[in-house]
Short mmCIF file of C-alpha atoms and ligand atoms in Angstrom, two decimals:
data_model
loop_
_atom_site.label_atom_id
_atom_site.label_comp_id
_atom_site.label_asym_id
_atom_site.label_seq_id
_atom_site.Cartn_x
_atom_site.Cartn_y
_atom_site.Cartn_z
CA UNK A 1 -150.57 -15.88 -179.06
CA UNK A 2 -153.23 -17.96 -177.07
CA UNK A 3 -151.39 -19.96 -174.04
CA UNK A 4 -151.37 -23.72 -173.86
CA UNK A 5 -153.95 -25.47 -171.54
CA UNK A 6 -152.33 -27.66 -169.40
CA UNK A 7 -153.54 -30.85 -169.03
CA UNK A 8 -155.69 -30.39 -166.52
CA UNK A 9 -157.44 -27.59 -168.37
CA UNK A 10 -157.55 -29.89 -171.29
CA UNK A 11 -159.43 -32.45 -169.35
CA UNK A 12 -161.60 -29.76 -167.72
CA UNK A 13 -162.48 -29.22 -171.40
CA UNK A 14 -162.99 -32.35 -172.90
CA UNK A 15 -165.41 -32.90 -169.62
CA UNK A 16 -167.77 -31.18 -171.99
CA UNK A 17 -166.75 -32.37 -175.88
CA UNK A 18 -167.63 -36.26 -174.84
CA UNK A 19 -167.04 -36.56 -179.17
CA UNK A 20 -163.74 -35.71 -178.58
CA UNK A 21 -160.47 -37.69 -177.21
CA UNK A 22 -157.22 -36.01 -176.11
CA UNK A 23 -154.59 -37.81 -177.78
CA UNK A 24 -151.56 -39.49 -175.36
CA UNK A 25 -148.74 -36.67 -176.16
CA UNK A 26 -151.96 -33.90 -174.74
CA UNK A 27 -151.22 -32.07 -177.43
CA UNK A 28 -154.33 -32.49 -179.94
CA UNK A 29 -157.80 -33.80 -179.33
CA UNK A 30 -159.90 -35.43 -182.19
CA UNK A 31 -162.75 -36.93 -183.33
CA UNK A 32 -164.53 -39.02 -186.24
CA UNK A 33 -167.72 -38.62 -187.72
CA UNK A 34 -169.85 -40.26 -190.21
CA UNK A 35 -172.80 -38.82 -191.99
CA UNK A 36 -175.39 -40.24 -194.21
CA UNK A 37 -173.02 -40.61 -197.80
CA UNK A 38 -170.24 -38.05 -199.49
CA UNK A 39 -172.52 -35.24 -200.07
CA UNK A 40 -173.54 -34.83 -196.26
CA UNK A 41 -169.91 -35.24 -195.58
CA UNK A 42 -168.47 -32.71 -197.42
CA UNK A 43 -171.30 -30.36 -196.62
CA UNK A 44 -170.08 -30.57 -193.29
CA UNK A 45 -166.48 -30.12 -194.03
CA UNK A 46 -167.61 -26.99 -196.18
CA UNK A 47 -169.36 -25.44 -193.50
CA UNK A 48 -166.59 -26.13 -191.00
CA UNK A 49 -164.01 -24.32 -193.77
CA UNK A 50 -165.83 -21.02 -193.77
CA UNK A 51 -165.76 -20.52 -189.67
CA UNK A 52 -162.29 -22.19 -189.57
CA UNK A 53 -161.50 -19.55 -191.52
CA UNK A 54 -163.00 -16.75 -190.08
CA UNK A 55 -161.47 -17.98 -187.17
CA UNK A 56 -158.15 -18.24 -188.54
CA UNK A 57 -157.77 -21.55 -186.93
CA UNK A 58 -158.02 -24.39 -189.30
CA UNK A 59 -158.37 -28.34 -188.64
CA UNK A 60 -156.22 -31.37 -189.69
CA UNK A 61 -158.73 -33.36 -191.32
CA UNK A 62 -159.11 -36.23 -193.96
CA UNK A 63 -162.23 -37.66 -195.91
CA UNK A 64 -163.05 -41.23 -197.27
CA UNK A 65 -166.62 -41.01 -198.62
CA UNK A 66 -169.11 -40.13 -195.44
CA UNK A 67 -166.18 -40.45 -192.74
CA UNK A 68 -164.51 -37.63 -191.72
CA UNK A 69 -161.76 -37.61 -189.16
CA UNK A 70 -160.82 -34.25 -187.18
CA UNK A 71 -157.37 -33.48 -185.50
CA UNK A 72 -157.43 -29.97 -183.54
CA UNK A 73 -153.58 -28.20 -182.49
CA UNK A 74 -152.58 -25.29 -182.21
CA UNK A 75 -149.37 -25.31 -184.29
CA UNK A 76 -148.30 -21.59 -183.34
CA UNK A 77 -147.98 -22.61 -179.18
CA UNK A 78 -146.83 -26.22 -179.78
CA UNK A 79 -150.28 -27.66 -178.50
CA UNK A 80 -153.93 -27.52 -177.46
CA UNK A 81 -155.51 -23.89 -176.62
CA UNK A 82 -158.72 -22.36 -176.49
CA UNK A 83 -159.08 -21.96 -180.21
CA UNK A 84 -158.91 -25.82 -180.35
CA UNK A 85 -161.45 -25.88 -177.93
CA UNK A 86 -163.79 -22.92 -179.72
CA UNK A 87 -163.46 -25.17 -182.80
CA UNK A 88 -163.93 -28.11 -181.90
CA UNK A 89 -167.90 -26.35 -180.27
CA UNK A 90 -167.80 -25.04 -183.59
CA UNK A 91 -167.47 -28.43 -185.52
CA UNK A 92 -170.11 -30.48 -182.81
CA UNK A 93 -172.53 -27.18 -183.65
CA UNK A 94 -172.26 -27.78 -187.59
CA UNK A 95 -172.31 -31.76 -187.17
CA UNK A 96 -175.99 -31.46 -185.16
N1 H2B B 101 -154.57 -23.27 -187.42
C1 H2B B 101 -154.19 -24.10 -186.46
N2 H2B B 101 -154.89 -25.21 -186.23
N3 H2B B 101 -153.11 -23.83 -185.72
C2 H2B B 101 -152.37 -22.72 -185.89
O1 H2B B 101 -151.39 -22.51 -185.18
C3 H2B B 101 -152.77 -21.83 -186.91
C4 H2B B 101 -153.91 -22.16 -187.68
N4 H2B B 101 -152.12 -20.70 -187.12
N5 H2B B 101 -154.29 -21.36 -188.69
C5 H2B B 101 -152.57 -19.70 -188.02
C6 H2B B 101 -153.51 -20.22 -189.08
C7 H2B B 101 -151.33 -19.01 -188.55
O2 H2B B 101 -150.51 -19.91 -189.25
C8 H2B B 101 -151.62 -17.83 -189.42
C9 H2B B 101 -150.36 -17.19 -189.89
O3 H2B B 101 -152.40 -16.94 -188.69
#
């Protein structure tokens, strides 16, 4: 199982994802995005399924029309690891 970063590689991180906040527990980082109308939307959200799910690491996520809001955690360690961090690249990559 990946390790946990520890806060200060979580920072170290985020130095680098400015989209992205660490929430105050440390233990997720997110961010919200809004795209032209639904269709953009969930053509991102599509996009984002199919390499979530080749990497086995899937988002918390909810849609209202062309918002989306992201939540990254590793569930299996209890907190933030490099797979957050690979997704959330993964998710500012699509979103460009
Ligand atoms: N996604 C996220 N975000 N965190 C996990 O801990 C996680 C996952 N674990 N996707 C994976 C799937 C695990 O449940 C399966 C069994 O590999």
């Amino acid at each position: 199982m990946a390790p946990m970063l520890t806060i200060e590689d979580a920072r170290q991180a985020l130095a680098e994802l400015p989209h992205w906040t660490l929430d105050a527990s440390g233990k997720s980082i997110a961010r919200d995005l809004r795209f032209a109308d639904f269709n953009a939307a969930f053509g991102f959200m599509t996009r984002v399924a199919l390499i979530a799910e080749k990497m086995d690491h899937h988002p918390e996520w909810s849609n209202v029309y062309n918002r989306v809001s992201v939540r990254l955690t590793t569930h299996d360690a209890g907190g933030l690891t490099q797979k957050d961090i690979a997704l959330a690249r993964a998710v500012d990559a699509v979103a460009t």
